[in-house]
Amino acid sequence: MVGYAHAIVNAQYVSAADLVGCRYRQVQRFVHPEVPRTRAARMRLERVAAARDAVHALLPARPARGDRQRFVRVDVPPVPHDTDPFPAEMATLEALASEANLITGAVFTGRSVGVDWRVDVDLLVRRPDGTYLPVIISNHRVARADDRVTTPVIATARLGLGGPVPGPFRLRHHVADGYRLALAARALADIGVDSGVGGAVGQDRSRAFLAPTGPLQPALQAALEQELPTFPRRVKECASCRFWPLCEKELVDADDISLYLAGDRARKWREEGITTVSALIEADLGEPSRLAAAWRDGVVLLRKVDEVSAPRADVEIDVDMEAYLDQGAYLWGAFDGESYHSFATWLPLGGEAEATNFARFWRWLMGRRAAAHAAGQSFAAYCWSNHGENHWLTMSARRFAGVEGVPTEEEVREFISSPEWIDVFRLVRAQLVGPGGLGLKVVAPEAGYTWEDGDFDGEESVNARRISRGSDAAAREARRRLLRYNEDDCRATAAVRAWLRAGVPGVEKL
Ligand code: SF4
């Protein structure tokens, strides 16, 4: 059924990104085009532009020595996504008509199930049979090395000149990337030049990984057919969404239950007909109702147990790690109760610099442990939610096996499964409950800890890491912020531990 919301949407174009995550965003974007992008969204666009520049720098401009074939490359001048796509689409069609071997910046529009869509295709590559291969540039890791499978691959520098060769890689699927390729395939099919294959260049800018686009179509079709919501519902992405002030007002006016329980967390209650916070409180359902009331009263934490406690050791170290996407860990930080120690590399990840840095950190941590044991003291290293740290400790040992100072995987596993490696988040979760969650940024302020750089969140840290690799003032400032952010997380973890030991004064029993 095409509803009112669809009618609004049809006035403008839907992109692949609109089809992922909160679909009410699409409604708000069309009703309120005047709301500017958030800083985080602008930074994300900058990262996309940087990725495109990096790939474009590798693309062929002319045949290489020894290439005998004709090679024509057409660069369609870039157009911002919120401007009229018509000139770029015309330029794309002209480039296709000229049988160009490589087209950059292609744009298509189309219409499916009453929805007008637009897709920006970073690259179009002509195949010997005259059909085209759409290739998108993504900041995702689109494939992983894996000797057990093969995937067709074309070197970025040979796009438009060479054919695919099998490579030992396993593809990784990303929903938005899949929608883009599926839309591109539809557009190419409309003009009779679809190859049935699409490609993606991900974090490894040197290769395009290929896969059939047919299997991507059912998911795209379902997303296009999905009825748009007519009312917001708070989800995780609201926290960084430009429309939050508008949606929040609608939600508050309706006392919507998602204000308290975001996403699917309220599904159970909605199915029982409870759609507002007040209704949940009034239903008098025990803990769920009491927590909802606590949330409404602004209570941040409650005790689940009579007495809150935390382990203690003679020598205590709080550890926090920063990784960049899934490329590697560039910063290991530790607070020993007196000083903060950082082990950082600002060089590209995955090589000697990361390995040496990891070895330095590990040697230091194990040195402190050995010194404690030698002095007859107990030792504990703490971490807030140690999934990331455990992953990168293990992966670093695996990836850099054989480098001097790098522990074996077994040594790492032995340590992280020992009682000397303690997850403070687990301690908190076992003893406290919070209507607004139990993140470190929620719990540590209750323990009296405040961050120097309050606005610096995960997304900001990804941006800062990207900038930090330069040598100018902006890079130096980015490094300073990353170190400060990491130090704050280490010190905050220590503050929470101390507060747990003190019995969380002021926190009432549930
Ligand atoms: S604020 Fe939340 S509900 Fe509103 S459009 Fe954004 S993500 Fe969707």
mmCIF file of N, CA and C in Angstrom, residues 13 58 220 322 354 366 396:
data_model
loop_
_atom_site.group_PDB
_atom_site.id
_atom_site.type_symbol
_atom_site.label_atom_id
_atom_site.label_comp_id
_atom_site.label_asym_id
_atom_site.label_seq_id
_atom_site.Cartn_x
_atom_site.Cartn_y
_atom_site.Cartn_z
ATOM 1 N N TYR A 13 14.140 11.995 -4.342
ATOM 2 C CA TYR A 13 14.747 10.686 -4.571
ATOM 3 C C TYR A 13 15.164 9.998 -3.278
ATOM 4 N N LEU A 58 44.565 5.771 -7.874
ATOM 5 C CA LEU A 58 45.098 4.493 -8.360
ATOM 6 C C LEU A 58 44.531 4.079 -9.718
ATOM 7 N N LEU A 220 16.716 -5.647 -1.642
ATOM 8 C CA LEU A 220 16.432 -4.280 -2.090
ATOM 9 C C LEU A 220 14.933 -4.115 -2.343
ATOM 10 N N GLU A 322 42.518 1.656 21.908
ATOM 11 C CA GLU A 322 41.805 2.306 20.802
ATOM 12 C C GLU A 322 42.214 1.616 19.504
ATOM 13 N N GLU A 354 52.843 -1.079 14.311
ATOM 14 C CA GLU A 354 51.801 -1.577 15.228
ATOM 15 C C GLU A 354 52.350 -2.748 16.053
ATOM 16 N N MET A 366 53.358 -6.893 31.442
ATOM 17 C CA MET A 366 53.854 -8.134 32.058
ATOM 18 C C MET A 366 55.005 -7.840 33.023
ATOM 19 N N SER A 396 46.495 -9.300 17.768
ATOM 20 C CA SER A 396 47.851 -8.741 17.631
ATOM 21 C C SER A 396 48.872 -9.858 17.799
#
